[in-house]
Short mmCIF file of C-alpha atoms in Angstrom, two decimals:
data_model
loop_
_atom_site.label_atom_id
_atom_site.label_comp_id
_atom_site.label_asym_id
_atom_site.label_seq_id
_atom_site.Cartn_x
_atom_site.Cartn_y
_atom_site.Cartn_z
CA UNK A 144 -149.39 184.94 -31.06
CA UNK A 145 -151.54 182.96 -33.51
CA UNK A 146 -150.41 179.79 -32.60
CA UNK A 147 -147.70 177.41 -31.06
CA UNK A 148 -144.33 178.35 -32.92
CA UNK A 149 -141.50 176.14 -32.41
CA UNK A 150 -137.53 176.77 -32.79
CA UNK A 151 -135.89 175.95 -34.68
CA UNK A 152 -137.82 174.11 -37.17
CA UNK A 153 -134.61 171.50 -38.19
CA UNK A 154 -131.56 170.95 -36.32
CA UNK A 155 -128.35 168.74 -36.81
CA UNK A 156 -126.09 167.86 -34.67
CA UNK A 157 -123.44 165.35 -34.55
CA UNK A 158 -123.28 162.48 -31.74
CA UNK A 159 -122.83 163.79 -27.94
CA UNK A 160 -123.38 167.41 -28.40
CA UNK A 161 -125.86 169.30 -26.39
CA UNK A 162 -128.91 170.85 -28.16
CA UNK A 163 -131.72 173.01 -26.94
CA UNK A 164 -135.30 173.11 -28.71
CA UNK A 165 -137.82 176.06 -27.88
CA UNK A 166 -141.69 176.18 -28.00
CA UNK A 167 -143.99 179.56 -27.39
CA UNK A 168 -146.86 178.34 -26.18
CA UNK A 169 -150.75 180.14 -27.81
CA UNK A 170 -150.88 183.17 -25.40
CA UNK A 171 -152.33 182.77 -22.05
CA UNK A 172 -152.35 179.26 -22.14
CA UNK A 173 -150.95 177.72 -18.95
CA UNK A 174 -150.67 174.22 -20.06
CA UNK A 175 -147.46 173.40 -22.14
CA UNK A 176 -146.77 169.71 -23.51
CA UNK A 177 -143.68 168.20 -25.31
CA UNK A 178 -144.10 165.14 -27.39
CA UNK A 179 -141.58 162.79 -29.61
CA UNK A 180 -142.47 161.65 -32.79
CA UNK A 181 -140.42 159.03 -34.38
CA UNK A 182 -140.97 158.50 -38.54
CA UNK A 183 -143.91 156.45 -39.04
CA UNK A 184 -145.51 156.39 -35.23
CA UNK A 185 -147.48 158.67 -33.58
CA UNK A 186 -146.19 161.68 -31.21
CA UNK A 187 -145.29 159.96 -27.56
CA UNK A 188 -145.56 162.13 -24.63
CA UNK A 189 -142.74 163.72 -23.00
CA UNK A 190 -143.83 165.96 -20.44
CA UNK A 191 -146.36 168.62 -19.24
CA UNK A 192 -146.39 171.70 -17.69
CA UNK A 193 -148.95 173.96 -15.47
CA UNK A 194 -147.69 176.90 -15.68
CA UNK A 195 -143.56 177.18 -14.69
CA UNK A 196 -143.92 173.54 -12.86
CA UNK A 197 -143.49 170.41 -14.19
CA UNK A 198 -146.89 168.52 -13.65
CA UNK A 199 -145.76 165.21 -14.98
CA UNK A 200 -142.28 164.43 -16.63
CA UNK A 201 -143.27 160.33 -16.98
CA UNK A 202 -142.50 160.64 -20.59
CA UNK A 203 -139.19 161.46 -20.43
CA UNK A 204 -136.81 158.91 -21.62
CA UNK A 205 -133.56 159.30 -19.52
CA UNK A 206 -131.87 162.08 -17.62
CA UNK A 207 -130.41 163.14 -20.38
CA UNK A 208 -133.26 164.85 -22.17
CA UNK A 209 -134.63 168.24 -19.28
CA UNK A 210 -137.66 170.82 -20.01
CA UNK A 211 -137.69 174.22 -18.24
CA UNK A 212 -140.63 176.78 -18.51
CA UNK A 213 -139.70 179.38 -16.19
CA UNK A 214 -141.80 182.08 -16.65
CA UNK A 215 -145.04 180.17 -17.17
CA UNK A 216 -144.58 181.24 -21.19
CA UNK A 217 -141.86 179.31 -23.57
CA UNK A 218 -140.55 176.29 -22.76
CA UNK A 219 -136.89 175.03 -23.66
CA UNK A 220 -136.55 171.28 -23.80
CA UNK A 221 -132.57 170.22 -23.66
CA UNK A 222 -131.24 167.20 -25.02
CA UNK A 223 -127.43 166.16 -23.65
CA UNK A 224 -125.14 163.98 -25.18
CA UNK A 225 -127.66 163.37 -28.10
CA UNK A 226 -127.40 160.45 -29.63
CA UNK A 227 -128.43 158.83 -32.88
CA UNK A 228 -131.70 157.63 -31.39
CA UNK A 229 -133.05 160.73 -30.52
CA UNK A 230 -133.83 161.95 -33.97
CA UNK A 231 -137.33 162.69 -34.35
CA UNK A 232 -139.66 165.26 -34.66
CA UNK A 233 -140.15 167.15 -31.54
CA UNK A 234 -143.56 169.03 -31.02
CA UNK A 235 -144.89 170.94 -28.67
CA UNK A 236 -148.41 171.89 -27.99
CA UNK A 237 -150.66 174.03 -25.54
CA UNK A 238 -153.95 174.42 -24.04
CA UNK A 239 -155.85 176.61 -21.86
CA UNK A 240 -157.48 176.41 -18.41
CA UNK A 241 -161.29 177.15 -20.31
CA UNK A 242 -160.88 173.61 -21.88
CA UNK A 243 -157.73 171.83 -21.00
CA UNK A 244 -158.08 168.75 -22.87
CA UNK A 245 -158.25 170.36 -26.37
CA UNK A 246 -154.31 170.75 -27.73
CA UNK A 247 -152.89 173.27 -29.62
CA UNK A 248 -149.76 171.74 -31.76
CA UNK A 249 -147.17 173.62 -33.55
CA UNK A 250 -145.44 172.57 -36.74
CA UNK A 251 -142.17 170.64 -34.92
CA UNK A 252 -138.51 170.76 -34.75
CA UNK A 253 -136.96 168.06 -36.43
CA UNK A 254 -133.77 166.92 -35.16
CA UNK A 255 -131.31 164.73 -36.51
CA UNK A 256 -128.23 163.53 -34.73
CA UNK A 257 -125.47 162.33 -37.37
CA UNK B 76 -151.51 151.69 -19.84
CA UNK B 77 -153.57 153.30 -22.26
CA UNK B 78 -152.49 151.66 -26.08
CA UNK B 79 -154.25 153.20 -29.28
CA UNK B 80 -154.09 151.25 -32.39
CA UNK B 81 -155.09 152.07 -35.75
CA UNK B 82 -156.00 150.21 -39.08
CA UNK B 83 -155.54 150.17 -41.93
CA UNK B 84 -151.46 151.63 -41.84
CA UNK B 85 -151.77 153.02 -44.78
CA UNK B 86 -155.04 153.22 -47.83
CA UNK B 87 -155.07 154.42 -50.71
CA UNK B 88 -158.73 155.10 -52.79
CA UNK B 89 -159.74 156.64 -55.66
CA UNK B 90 -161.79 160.50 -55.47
CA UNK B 91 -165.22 160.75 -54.71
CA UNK B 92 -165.02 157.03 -52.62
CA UNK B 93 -166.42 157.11 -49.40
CA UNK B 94 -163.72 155.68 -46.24
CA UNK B 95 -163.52 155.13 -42.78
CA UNK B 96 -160.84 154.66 -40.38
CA UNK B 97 -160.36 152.93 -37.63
CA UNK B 98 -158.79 153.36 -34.08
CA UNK B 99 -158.72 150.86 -31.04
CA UNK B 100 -157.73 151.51 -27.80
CA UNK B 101 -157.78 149.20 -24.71
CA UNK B 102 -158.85 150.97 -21.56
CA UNK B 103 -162.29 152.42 -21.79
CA UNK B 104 -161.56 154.79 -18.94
CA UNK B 105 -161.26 157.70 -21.09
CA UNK B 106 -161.89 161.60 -20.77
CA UNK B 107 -161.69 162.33 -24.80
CA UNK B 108 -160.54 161.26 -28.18
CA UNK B 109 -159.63 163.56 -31.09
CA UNK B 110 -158.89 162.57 -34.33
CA UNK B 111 -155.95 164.66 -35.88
CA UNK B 112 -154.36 165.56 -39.16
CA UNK B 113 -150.94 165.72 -40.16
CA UNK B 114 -149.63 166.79 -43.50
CA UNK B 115 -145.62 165.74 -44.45
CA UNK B 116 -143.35 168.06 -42.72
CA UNK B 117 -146.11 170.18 -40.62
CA UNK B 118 -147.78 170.12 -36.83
CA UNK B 119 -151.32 168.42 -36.07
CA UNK B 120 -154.15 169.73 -36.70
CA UNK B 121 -157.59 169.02 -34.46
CA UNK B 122 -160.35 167.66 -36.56
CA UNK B 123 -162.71 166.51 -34.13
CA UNK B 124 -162.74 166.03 -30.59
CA UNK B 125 -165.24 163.82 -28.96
CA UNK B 126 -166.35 163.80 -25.37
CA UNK B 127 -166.72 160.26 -23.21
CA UNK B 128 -170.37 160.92 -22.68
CA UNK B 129 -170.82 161.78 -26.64
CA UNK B 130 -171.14 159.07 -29.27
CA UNK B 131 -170.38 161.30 -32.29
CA UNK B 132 -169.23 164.27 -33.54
CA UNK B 133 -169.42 165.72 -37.08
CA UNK B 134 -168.07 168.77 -39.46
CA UNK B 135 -168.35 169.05 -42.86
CA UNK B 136 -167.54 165.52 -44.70
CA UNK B 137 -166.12 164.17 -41.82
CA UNK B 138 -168.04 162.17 -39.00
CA UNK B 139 -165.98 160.51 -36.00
CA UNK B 140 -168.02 157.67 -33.46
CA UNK B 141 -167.10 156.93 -30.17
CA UNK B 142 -168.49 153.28 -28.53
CA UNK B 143 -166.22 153.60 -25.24
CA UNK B 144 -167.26 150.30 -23.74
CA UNK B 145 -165.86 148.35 -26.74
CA UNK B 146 -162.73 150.66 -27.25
CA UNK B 147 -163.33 151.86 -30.55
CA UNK B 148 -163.80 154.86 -32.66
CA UNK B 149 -164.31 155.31 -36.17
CA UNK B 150 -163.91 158.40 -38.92
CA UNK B 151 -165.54 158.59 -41.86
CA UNK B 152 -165.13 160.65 -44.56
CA UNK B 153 -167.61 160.91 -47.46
CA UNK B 154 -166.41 161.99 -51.18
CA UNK B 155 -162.83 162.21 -50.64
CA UNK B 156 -160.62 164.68 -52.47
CA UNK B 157 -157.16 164.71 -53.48
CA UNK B 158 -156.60 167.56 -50.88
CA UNK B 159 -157.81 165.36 -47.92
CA UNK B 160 -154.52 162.77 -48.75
CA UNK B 161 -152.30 162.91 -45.01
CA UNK B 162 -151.72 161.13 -42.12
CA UNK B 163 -154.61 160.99 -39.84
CA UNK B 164 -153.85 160.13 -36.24
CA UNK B 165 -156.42 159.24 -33.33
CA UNK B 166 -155.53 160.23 -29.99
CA UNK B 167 -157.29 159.17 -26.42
CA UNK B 168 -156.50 161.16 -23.43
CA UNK B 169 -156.93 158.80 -20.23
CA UNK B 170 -157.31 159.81 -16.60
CA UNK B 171 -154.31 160.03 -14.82
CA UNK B 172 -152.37 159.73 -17.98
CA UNK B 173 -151.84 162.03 -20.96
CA UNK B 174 -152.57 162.06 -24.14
CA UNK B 175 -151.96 158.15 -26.48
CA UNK B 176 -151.98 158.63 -29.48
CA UNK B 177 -152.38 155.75 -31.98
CA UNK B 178 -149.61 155.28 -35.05
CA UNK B 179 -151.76 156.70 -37.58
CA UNK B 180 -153.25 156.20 -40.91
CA UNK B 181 -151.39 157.63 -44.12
CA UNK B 182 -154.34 158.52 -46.53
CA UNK B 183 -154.08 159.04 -50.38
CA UNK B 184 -156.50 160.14 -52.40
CA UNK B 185 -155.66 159.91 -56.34
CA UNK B 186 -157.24 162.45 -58.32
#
């Protein structure tokens, strides 16, 4: 595709359900990272793939919040139990193995837990 | 651990002015740092990446320097327009770590 896409673009959810947030990644690009921004801050890492593996899931906040990219392609990042503190903006970006440190975002899911 | 400030929060400036922002960040042990923009509602967008052996980088009206070994990086941007109002956000990506990114600076430009 042309770029990152992300689905869905919002979501709301009440308190304690389970949600699930997709990103396809710019095609051919092996790296895959999540981030969390809150209103007013800047996007906080989450975690980052190489490819189906999880290279470094630091970011993650508890054990509720999981990331799968099993193919090597899109990416699913599940949220259980949400709660009201995990509203934010969720983006996801990519980048490829010809310059790895230059990120490709897409426009976000916004999720709001009520 | 890597932490990225930036100053002002927010600025607001008349077209035409000349600005710069500014971004901190307190371990020089970097590999990058991109400035980014982000419009209400939308995804970043890359402006200008600059390499740790670089000291600038430039495109169009915008300029971005890099002095590593006193943790700072500014963007300028000459004659500003109304279309250039957004957030912009500075990000430095560490080794060993990921991507920081700072808390941004909302821009608005009145026509």
């Amino acid at each position: 595709g042309a770029g990152v896409s992300q689905t869905p673009s919002n979501k709301v959810t009440e308190k304690g359900k389970y949600v699930e947030l997709r990103c396809d990644p710019i095609s051919g690009h092996t790296a895959l990272y999540w981030y969390r921004q809150s209103l007013g801050q800047g996007p906080e890492f989450l975690i980052y793939f190489q490819g189906t593996g999880a290279a470094d899931d630091s970011g993650l906040p508890n054990d509720r919040f999981f990331a799968v990219r099993p193919e090597g392609s899109v990416s699913t990042l599940k949220i259980q139990r949400t709660e009201r503190g995990d509203s934010a903006v969720y983006l996801c970006a990519s980048s490829s193995n010809l310059n790895p440190y230059e990120q490709y975002f897409g426009p976000g899911t916004r999720l709001t837990v009520t | 651990k890597q932490e990225v400030t930036q100053i002002p929060a927010a600025l607001s400036v008349p077209e035409g002015e000349n600005l710069v922002l500014n971004c901190s960040f307190t371990d020089s042990a970097i590999y990058n740092l991109q400035w980014f923009r982000q419009d209400p509602g939308k995804g970043l967008t890359s402006l200008l990446l600059i390499q740790s052996s670089q000291r600038e980088q430039t495109s169009g009206r915008l300029n971005a320097s890099l002095d590593k070994s006193s943790g700072r990086s500014t963007l300028y941007i000459a004659a500003s327009q109304p279309g250039d109002s957004a957030t912009y956000l500075c990000a430095v990506f560490s080794y060993g770590q990921n991507f920081v990114f700072g808390p941004g600076t909302r821009l608005s430009v009145l026509p």
